[in-house]
Short mmCIF file of C-alpha atoms in Angstrom, two decimals:
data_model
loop_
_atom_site.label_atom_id
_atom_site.label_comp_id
_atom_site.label_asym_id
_atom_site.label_seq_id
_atom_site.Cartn_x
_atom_site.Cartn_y
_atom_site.Cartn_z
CA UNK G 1 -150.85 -139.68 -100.78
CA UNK G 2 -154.08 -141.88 -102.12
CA UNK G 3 -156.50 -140.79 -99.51
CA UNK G 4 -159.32 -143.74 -101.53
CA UNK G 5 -157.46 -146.52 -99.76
CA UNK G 6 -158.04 -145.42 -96.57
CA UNK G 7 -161.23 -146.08 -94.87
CA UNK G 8 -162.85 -144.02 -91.56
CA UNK G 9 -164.73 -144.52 -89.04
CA UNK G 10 -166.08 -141.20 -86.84
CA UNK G 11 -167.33 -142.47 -83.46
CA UNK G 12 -169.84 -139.37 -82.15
CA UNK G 13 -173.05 -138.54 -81.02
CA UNK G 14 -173.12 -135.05 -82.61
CA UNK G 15 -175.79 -136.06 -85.85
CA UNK G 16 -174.91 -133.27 -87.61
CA UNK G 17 -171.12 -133.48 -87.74
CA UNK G 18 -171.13 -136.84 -88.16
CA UNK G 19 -173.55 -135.87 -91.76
CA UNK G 20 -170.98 -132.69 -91.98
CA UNK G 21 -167.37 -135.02 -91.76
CA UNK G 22 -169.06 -137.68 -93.91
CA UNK G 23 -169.29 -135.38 -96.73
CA UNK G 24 -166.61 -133.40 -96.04
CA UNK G 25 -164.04 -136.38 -95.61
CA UNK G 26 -165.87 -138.04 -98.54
CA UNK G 27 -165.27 -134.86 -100.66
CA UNK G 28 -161.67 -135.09 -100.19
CA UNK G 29 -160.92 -138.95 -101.46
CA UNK G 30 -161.59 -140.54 -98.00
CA UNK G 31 -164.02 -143.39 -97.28
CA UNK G 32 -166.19 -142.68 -94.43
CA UNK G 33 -168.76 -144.62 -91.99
CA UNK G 34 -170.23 -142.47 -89.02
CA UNK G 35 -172.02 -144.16 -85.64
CA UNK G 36 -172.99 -142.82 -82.13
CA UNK G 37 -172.07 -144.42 -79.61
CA UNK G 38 -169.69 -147.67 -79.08
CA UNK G 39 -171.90 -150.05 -79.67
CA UNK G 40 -172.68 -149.51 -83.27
CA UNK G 41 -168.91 -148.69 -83.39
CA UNK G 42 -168.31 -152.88 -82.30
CA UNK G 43 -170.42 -153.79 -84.43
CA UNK G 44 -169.39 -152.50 -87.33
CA UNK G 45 -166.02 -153.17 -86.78
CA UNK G 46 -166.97 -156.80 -86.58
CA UNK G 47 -167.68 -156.74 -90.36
CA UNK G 48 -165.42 -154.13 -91.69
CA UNK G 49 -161.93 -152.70 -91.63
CA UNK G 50 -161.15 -149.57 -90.83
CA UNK G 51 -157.96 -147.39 -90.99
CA UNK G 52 -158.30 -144.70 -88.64
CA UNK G 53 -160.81 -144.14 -85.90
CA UNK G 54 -162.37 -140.12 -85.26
CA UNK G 55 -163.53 -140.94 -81.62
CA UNK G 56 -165.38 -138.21 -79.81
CA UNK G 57 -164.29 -138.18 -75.79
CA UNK G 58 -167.91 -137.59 -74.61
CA UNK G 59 -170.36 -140.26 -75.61
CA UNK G 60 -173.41 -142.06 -74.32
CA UNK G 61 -172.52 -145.14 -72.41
CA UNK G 62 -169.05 -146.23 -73.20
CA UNK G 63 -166.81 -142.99 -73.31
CA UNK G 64 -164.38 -142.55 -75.84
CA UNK G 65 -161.56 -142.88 -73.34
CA UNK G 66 -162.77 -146.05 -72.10
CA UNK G 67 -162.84 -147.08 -75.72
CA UNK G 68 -159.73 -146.34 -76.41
CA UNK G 69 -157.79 -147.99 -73.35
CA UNK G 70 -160.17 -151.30 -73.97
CA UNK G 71 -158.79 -151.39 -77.57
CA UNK G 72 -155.29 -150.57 -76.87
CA UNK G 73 -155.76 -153.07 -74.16
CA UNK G 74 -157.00 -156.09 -76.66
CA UNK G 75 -153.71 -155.11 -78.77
CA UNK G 76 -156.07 -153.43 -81.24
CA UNK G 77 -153.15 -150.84 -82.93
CA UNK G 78 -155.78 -148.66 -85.18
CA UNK G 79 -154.74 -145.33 -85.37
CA UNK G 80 -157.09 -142.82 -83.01
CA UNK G 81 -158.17 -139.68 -83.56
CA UNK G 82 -159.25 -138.11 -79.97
CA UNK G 83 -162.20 -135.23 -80.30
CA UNK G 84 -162.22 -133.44 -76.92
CA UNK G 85 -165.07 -130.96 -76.41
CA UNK G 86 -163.44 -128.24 -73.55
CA UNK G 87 -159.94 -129.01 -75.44
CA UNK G 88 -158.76 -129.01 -72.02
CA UNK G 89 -155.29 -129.70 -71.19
CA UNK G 90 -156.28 -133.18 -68.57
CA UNK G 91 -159.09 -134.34 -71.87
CA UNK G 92 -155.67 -134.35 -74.29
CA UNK G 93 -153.02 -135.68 -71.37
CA UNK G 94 -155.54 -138.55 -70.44
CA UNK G 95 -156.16 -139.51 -74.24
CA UNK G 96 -152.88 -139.73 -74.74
CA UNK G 97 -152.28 -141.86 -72.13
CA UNK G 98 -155.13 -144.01 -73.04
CA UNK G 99 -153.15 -144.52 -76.41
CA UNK G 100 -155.02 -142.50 -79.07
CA UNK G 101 -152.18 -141.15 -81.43
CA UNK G 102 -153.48 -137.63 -81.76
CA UNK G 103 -155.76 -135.02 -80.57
CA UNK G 104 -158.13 -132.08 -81.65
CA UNK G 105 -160.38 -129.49 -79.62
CA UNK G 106 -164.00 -128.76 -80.36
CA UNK G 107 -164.83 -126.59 -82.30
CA UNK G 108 -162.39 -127.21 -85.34
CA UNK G 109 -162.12 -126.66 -88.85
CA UNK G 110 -162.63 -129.72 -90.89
CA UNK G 111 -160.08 -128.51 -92.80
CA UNK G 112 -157.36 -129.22 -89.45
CA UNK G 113 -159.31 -132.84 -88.98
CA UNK G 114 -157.77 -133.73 -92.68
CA UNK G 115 -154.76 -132.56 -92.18
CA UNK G 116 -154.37 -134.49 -89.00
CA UNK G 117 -156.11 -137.44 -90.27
CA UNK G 118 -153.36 -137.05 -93.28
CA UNK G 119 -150.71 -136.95 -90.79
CA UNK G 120 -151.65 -139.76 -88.80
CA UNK G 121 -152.06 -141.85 -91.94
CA UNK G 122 -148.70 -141.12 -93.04
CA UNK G 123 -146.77 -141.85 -90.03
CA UNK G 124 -148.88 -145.50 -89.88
CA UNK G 125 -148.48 -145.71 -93.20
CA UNK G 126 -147.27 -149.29 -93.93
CA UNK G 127 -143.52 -150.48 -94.69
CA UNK G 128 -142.45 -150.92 -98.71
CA UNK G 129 -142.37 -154.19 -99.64
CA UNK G 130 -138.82 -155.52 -99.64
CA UNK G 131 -137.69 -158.98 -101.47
CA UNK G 132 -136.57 -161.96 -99.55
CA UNK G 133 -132.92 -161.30 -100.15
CA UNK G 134 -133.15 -157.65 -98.47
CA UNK G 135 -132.42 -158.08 -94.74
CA UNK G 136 -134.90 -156.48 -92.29
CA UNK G 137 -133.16 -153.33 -91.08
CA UNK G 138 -132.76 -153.40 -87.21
CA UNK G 139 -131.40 -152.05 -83.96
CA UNK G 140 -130.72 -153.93 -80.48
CA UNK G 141 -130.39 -153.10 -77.34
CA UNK G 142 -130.62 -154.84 -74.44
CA UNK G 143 -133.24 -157.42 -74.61
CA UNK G 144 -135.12 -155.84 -77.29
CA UNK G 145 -134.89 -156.02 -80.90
CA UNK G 146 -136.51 -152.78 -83.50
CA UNK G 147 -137.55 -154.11 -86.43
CA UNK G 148 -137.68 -150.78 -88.43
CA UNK G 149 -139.19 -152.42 -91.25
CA UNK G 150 -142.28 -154.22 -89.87
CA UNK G 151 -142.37 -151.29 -87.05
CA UNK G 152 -142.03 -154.21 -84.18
CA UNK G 153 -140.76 -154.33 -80.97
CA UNK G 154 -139.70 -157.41 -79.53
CA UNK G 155 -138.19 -158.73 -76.14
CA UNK G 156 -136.23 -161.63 -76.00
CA UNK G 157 -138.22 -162.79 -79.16
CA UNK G 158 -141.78 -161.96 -77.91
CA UNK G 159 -143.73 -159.34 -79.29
CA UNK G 160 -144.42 -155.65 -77.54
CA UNK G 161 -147.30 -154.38 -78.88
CA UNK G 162 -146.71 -150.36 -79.70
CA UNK G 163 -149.27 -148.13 -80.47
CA UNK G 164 -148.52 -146.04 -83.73
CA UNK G 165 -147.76 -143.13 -81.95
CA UNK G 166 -145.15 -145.48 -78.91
CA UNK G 167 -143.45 -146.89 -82.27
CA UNK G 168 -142.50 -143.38 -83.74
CA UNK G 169 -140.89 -142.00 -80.78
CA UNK G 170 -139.15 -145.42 -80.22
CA UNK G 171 -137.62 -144.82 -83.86
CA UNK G 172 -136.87 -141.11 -83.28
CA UNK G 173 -134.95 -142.30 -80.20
CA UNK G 174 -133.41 -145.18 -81.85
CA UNK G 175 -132.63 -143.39 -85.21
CA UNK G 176 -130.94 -140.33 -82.52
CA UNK G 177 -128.92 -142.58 -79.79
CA UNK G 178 -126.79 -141.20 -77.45
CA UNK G 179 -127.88 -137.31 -78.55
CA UNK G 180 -129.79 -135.00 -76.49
CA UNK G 181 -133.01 -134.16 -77.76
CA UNK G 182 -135.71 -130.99 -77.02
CA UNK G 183 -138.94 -131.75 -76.33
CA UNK G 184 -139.41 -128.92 -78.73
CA UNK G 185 -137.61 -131.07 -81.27
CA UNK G 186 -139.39 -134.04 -81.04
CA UNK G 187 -142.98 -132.40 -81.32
CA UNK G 188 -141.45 -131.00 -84.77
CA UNK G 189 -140.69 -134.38 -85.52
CA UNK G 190 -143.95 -135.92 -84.48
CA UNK G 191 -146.36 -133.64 -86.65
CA UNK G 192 -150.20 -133.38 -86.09
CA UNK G 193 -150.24 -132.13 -82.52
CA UNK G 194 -151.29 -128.50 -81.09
CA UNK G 195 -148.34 -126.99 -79.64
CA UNK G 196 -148.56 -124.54 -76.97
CA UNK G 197 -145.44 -123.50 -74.61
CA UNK G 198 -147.44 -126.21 -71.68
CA UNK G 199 -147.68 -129.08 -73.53
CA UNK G 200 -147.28 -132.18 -71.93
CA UNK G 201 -147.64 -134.74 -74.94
CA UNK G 202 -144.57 -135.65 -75.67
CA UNK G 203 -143.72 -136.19 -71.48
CA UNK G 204 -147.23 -138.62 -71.65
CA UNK G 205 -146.01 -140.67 -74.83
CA UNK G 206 -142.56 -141.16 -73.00
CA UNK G 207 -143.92 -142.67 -70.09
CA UNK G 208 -146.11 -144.92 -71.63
CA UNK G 209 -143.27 -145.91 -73.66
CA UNK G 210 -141.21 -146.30 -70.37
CA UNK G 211 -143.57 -148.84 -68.74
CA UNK G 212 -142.63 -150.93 -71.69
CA UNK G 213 -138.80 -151.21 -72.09
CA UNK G 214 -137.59 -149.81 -68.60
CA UNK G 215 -137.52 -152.84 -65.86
CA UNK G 216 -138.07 -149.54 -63.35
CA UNK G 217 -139.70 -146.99 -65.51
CA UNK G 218 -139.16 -144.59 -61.85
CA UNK G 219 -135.53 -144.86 -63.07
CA UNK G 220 -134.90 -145.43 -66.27
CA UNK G 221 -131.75 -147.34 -67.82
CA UNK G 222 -132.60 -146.77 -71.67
CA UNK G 223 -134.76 -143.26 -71.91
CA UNK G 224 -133.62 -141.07 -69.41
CA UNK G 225 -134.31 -136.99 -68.72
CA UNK G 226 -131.84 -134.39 -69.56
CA UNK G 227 -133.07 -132.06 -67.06
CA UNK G 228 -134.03 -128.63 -68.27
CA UNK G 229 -134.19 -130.11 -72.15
CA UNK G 230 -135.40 -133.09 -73.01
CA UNK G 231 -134.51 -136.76 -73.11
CA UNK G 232 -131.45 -138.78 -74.28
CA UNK G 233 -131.98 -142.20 -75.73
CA UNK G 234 -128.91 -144.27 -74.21
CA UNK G 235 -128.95 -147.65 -75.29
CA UNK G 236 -126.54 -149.47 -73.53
CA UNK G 237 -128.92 -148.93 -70.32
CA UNK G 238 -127.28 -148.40 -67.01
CA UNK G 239 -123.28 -149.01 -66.85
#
């Protein structure tokens, strides 16, 4: 993976590990740009692009969480990054929910940052270029088309906008229809997160995903719960 292409930008108040990630991140191939606070976040992002976002949950003014949900609200897609200080299990479960793709309790290991941010990058990374003659590889159901190759969702031909992290447990499901899968499976699958034998993560990113293709997300037709394991992708929807 060419870590140079990517740019960063760490969003925290915390002077010296903003210096500390700069050099650190810098050190390992990344391009990095460090603010405190939201506003210098805005306006930075007015004049630059940036491929992943390291946003600190406690911040002055504007919180991180309120950043996230107001960018996942203006269909802003950037990959997030959530730094929680208590690593408490409501900080992660309420970041998730917000949108941010992944997670990571303070105090950490720069090292585990890099490997997340590496993770993160890869599973946003962005669709090989195909020629005009190669058709767009998809999968219907219902009223909605997957478009694995420009990682869309639409609805009767309008857009859905997915976060990162929405889109790859839509493909997991769509890739593993009609099979009955662990929640223990699917954190293998989606890589980056802490695992412990309580986590809710993978229950968060399925309801969030639920508000968006279930008419009654209280009773779903397309993702429904195997009781005691998992969930089971079904895409015919209700019979």
């Amino acid at each position: 993976m060419n870590d140079r292409q990517h740019r960063l930008l760490v969003v925290d108040d915390d002077s010296r590990l903003r210096d500390l990630l700069v050099r650190y991140l810098g050190d390992q191939g990344l391009e990095v740009k460090a603010v405190g606070d939201a506003a210098q976040m805005d306006k930075l992002r007015t004049r630059e692009h940036f491929d992943l976002i390291v946003l600190d949950l406690m911040l002055p003014g504007e919180d991180g969480l309120t950043i996230c949900r107001r960018l996942r609200g203006t269909g802003d897609t950037t990959p997030i990054i959530m730094l929680t200080a208590k690593g408490e299990e409501v900080d992660r479960i309420v970041g998730l929910e917000m949108g941010a793709d992944d997670y990571l309790p303070k105090p950490f290991n720069p090292r585990e940052l890099l490997a997340r941010i590496r993770a993160v990058l890869r599973r946003h990374a962005a669709a090989p270029a195909l020629s005009a003659e190669t058709p767009a590889r998809t999968f219907a159901f219902g009223p909605f088309v997957v478009n694995l190759d420009a990682r869309s969702l639409t609805r009767d031909g309008s857009e859905i906008v997915l976060t990162g992290g929405e889109y790859e447990l839509l493909e997991i499901f769509v890739s593993h229809a009609n099979r009955a899968l662990s929640r223990d499976w699917l954190m293998d699958q989606l890589r980056g997160f802490e695992r412990d034998p309580f986590d809710r993560s993978i229950d968060v990113r399925v309801n969030r995903l639920r508000k968006k293709i279930e008419d009654d997300p209280a009773s779903p037709a397309y993702i429904r719960t195997q009781r005691g394991l998992g969930y089971l992708f079904v895409p015919r929807g209700k019979d």
